[in-house]
Amino acid sequence: MTIVDFSVVLIGALFGIYAVCASVECGIVLKMLTPGHASRKLFTPLWEVTNVFLVFGFTAMAMLFNGAINSISHALTTTLAVALVSLLVRACVALAIFYIWPEDELPSWLTWLLAATTFLVPLSFAAAGIYLLSGQLFWSSWLGWVLELSTLLGLAATGLLFVNRRSGDKPRAFGEAVAGLWLLSLGCVLPLVSLHTNDRLQHWPLLALVISSGITLAALLARYVELRRLKLWFFAALLVFLTPILLGLANRPDLIAGKLSLASAYGAQAYGSAIVIGLVVMLPLIVLGGWLFWKLFSVQDSSKT
Amino acid sequence: MDSVVLAARSLVADTLAFHLFFVLFGVGLPIMIASLEGWSIFKKSPRARLIARSWSRALVILFIAGAISGTIVSLQFNLIWPNFTTLAGKVVGVSFALEGFAFLIETLFLTIYMLSWDRFKPIWHWLIGCLVALSALTSAFFITTVNAWMNTPRGFKLDAHGNPIDINTRAAVFSPAAKTEITHSVLAYLFTATLCLLAVYAWMLWRRRLGPAAKANAKRLMFGLAAVATVLGLAVGLAGDQSGKFDAKYEPYKLAAAEGLQNTTSGAPLLVGGIVQGSQVKDAIRLPKLLSFLATGHFNGTVQGINAAPADQRPPVTVHYFFDAMVAIGTVTVLIPLAYLVARWRGWAWSHSKWLLGGLVACAILGILGCEFGWMLTEFGRQPFAIRGVMRVSDAATRSRSAIAFAEFFPFVYLTLFGLTIFGLKRGAKFQEALE
């Protein structure tokens, strides 16, 4: 693996972690929308940690593939503007819900707005990813729309599986159906992506993604064959995490399909040393923090914060 | 100026002006909270712990908006200033990255800190609080090194195509401006955060809604906060003096513009107030030889004038307003807490008069404005460059016209978010409950 490939994996991993966190947030807001679960205690604004990984992923992209910033800025400002506006509106809504509006008077439109903006942020970043993969803005081709739909299903499915697991419920039919649709769409769409891009994409990462989807689908179905100890949420989260990494690797040697190669965009002298310093010095703290965060959040009662 | 560049400038200016408000709390409050919690352990004071907890609630509310505006700053720099990021990323990418790592640690451990008030032993909880404060400081340190590098770029050369070569990351990160800029800004954030906490309790006393016990607790707390604010305010002044001397040596045109000094002069006067007309400051109070003294340490020292710079490289003299406002605010916001301290110490009856309490409340607003003016002085004083002497603002900005739509829309959302944050603080921080 070359340093450029490693950089692709690193950026993919950062966006992968972001995607997992974002899908968890999506699941929580979906649960808030269901009757009888409007309680704001389901959610907590402390989840803003998600955005840190968004910044990390984007900054790593900008620093490691420095030569791509101009092209990305030129093509994707409008697409990513949706994410920026959504982030701001979502922060306004979160403040209103958690600190201003009395819980028993919370209007449903506010929760719907929280849900819409929570989904729009990762969807607009997915749209940017589709641009890198196809060289076209997502709305200009049917494949872009299908991939966005698949992302939407993935966010919803993984999120619903998470909230079901967290509340101790057995997987419910709706969450399972969404997960099934998502996995089927991934399995079907990825070969189409390959065809649409004139077989330019590397085969093995796509194949790995299709096989992972198949395994997860099997895990979903395994519930019906009494393999109850399988934790479906972990399979789904793993797949969400792997998707940006594998698609990034499949897109090699291009960063923006047909427009910019990884090699010509790469320029990471400074960032390379930062990663080494950061990993050596700060990773143990981040791992410790992540572990404590997870442990505490699993027993968290947000009314006590 | 090109409308796209103007839009890009106003967009980033709006975002940073908004973000700075949260930065000063993000850096200052964790230190204050950790200090008070440490005090509560040392003195075995449950009251101090309750108050620290109420401050931490406020920090979380401020953190929501601050984290969002910080995320947007980061994305905007790449989208709206692609040419700047292309160059800066290669040279000071390390600072961006390490700031990100520090921010991640701050976010993680702030979450743990808030969730573990009743779950960890006080000493462990306090250590986590210290980690939050340390990571907030680290984050501020690294991002300020980028701004310092923009003012005094070092650690690289440009080849014939404008690409950086011979990159020396260490020289770039620890550029000459780093020391004074970091010291001045971090102290100012801490000072302003203290003024704001002081203002909260002054406001409560002013409104006369506290019971006797709460009132006594508020007065004790205010005395401590006023003492801290006075010391910090004086430290900010000293750091500011060092910044002025630094500017005279490394950024002379910024200082010349701030003082409207046209020609290189020995024994240059300090201009206070006045009206900027073109490149001149009219009707100002002239304090003979004081600028020379402040800039060089000698009354007859030589200070470079703005005319020494090529005509197309001169910063606007309007920065004189920002400089004067910053210094005036700095002076007032030290004097009022000092007056309160003296009045309390001497037991003067007016120590809790409405005028003085109102003055303390005003200090918080002034302190925030002072930070904003200081930042504006730095940014406008670097014009027309984004990276001094290396890249002009017009060359750094995007060519995408979507920036214009952005620039028109974003201020309204920022204002909404700001209003909601203030309202959320009023409802959610529960400062008064901690006193009773």
PDB file of C-alpha atoms in Angstrom, chain B residues 24 39 56 75 98 100 102 111 121 143 146 155 165 194 217-218 224 234 255 275 294 312-313 328 346 362-363 390 410:
ATOM      1  CA  LEU B  24     -13.635  33.209  24.229  1.00  0.00           C
ATOM      2  CA  TRP B  39     -10.997  25.186  44.936  1.00  0.00           C
ATOM      3  CA  SER B  56     -20.483  24.016  33.152  1.00  0.00           C
ATOM      4  CA  LEU B  75     -15.451  24.035   5.931  1.00  0.00           C
ATOM      5  CA  LEU B  98      -3.282  19.322  15.884  1.00  0.00           C
ATOM      6  CA  GLY B 100      -8.468  19.252  15.310  1.00  0.00           C
ATOM      7  CA  ALA B 102      -7.196  18.918  20.594  1.00  0.00           C
ATOM      8  CA  THR B 111     -19.156  15.102  27.324  1.00  0.00           C
ATOM      9  CA  LYS B 121     -15.081  10.834  42.669  1.00  0.00           C
ATOM     10  CA  ILE B 143      -5.253  27.749  15.608  1.00  0.00           C
ATOM     11  CA  VAL B 146      -2.039  29.790  11.913  1.00  0.00           C
ATOM     12  CA  GLY B 155       9.187  28.392   7.023  1.00  0.00           C
ATOM     13  CA  ILE B 165       9.246  24.636  -1.342  1.00  0.00           C
ATOM     14  CA  THR B 194     -14.338  36.261  33.886  1.00  0.00           C
ATOM     15  CA  ASN B 217     -22.946  33.992  48.255  1.00  0.00           C
ATOM     16  CA  ALA B 218     -23.213  36.144  45.142  1.00  0.00           C
ATOM     17  CA  GLY B 224     -13.277  36.793  43.947  1.00  0.00           C
ATOM     18  CA  LEU B 234      -3.651  44.102  33.805  1.00  0.00           C
ATOM     19  CA  LEU B 255       0.785  50.054  13.639  1.00  0.00           C
ATOM     20  CA  ILE B 275     -12.019  61.062  12.685  1.00  0.00           C
ATOM     21  CA  LEU B 294       5.056  52.546  23.448  1.00  0.00           C
ATOM     22  CA  ASP B 312      -1.086  49.140  -3.079  1.00  0.00           C
ATOM     23  CA  GLN B 313       0.079  47.450   0.125  1.00  0.00           C
ATOM     24  CA  ALA B 328     -10.430  52.232  25.629  1.00  0.00           C
ATOM     25  CA  ARG B 346     -13.235  49.823  52.108  1.00  0.00           C
ATOM     26  CA  ALA B 362     -21.630  46.635  30.846  1.00  0.00           C
ATOM     27  CA  CYS B 363     -18.049  45.370  31.279  1.00  0.00           C
ATOM     28  CA  VAL B 390       2.731  36.426   0.007  1.00  0.00           C
ATOM     29  CA  PHE B 410     -25.845  33.381   6.733  1.00  0.00           C
TER      30      PHE B 410
END
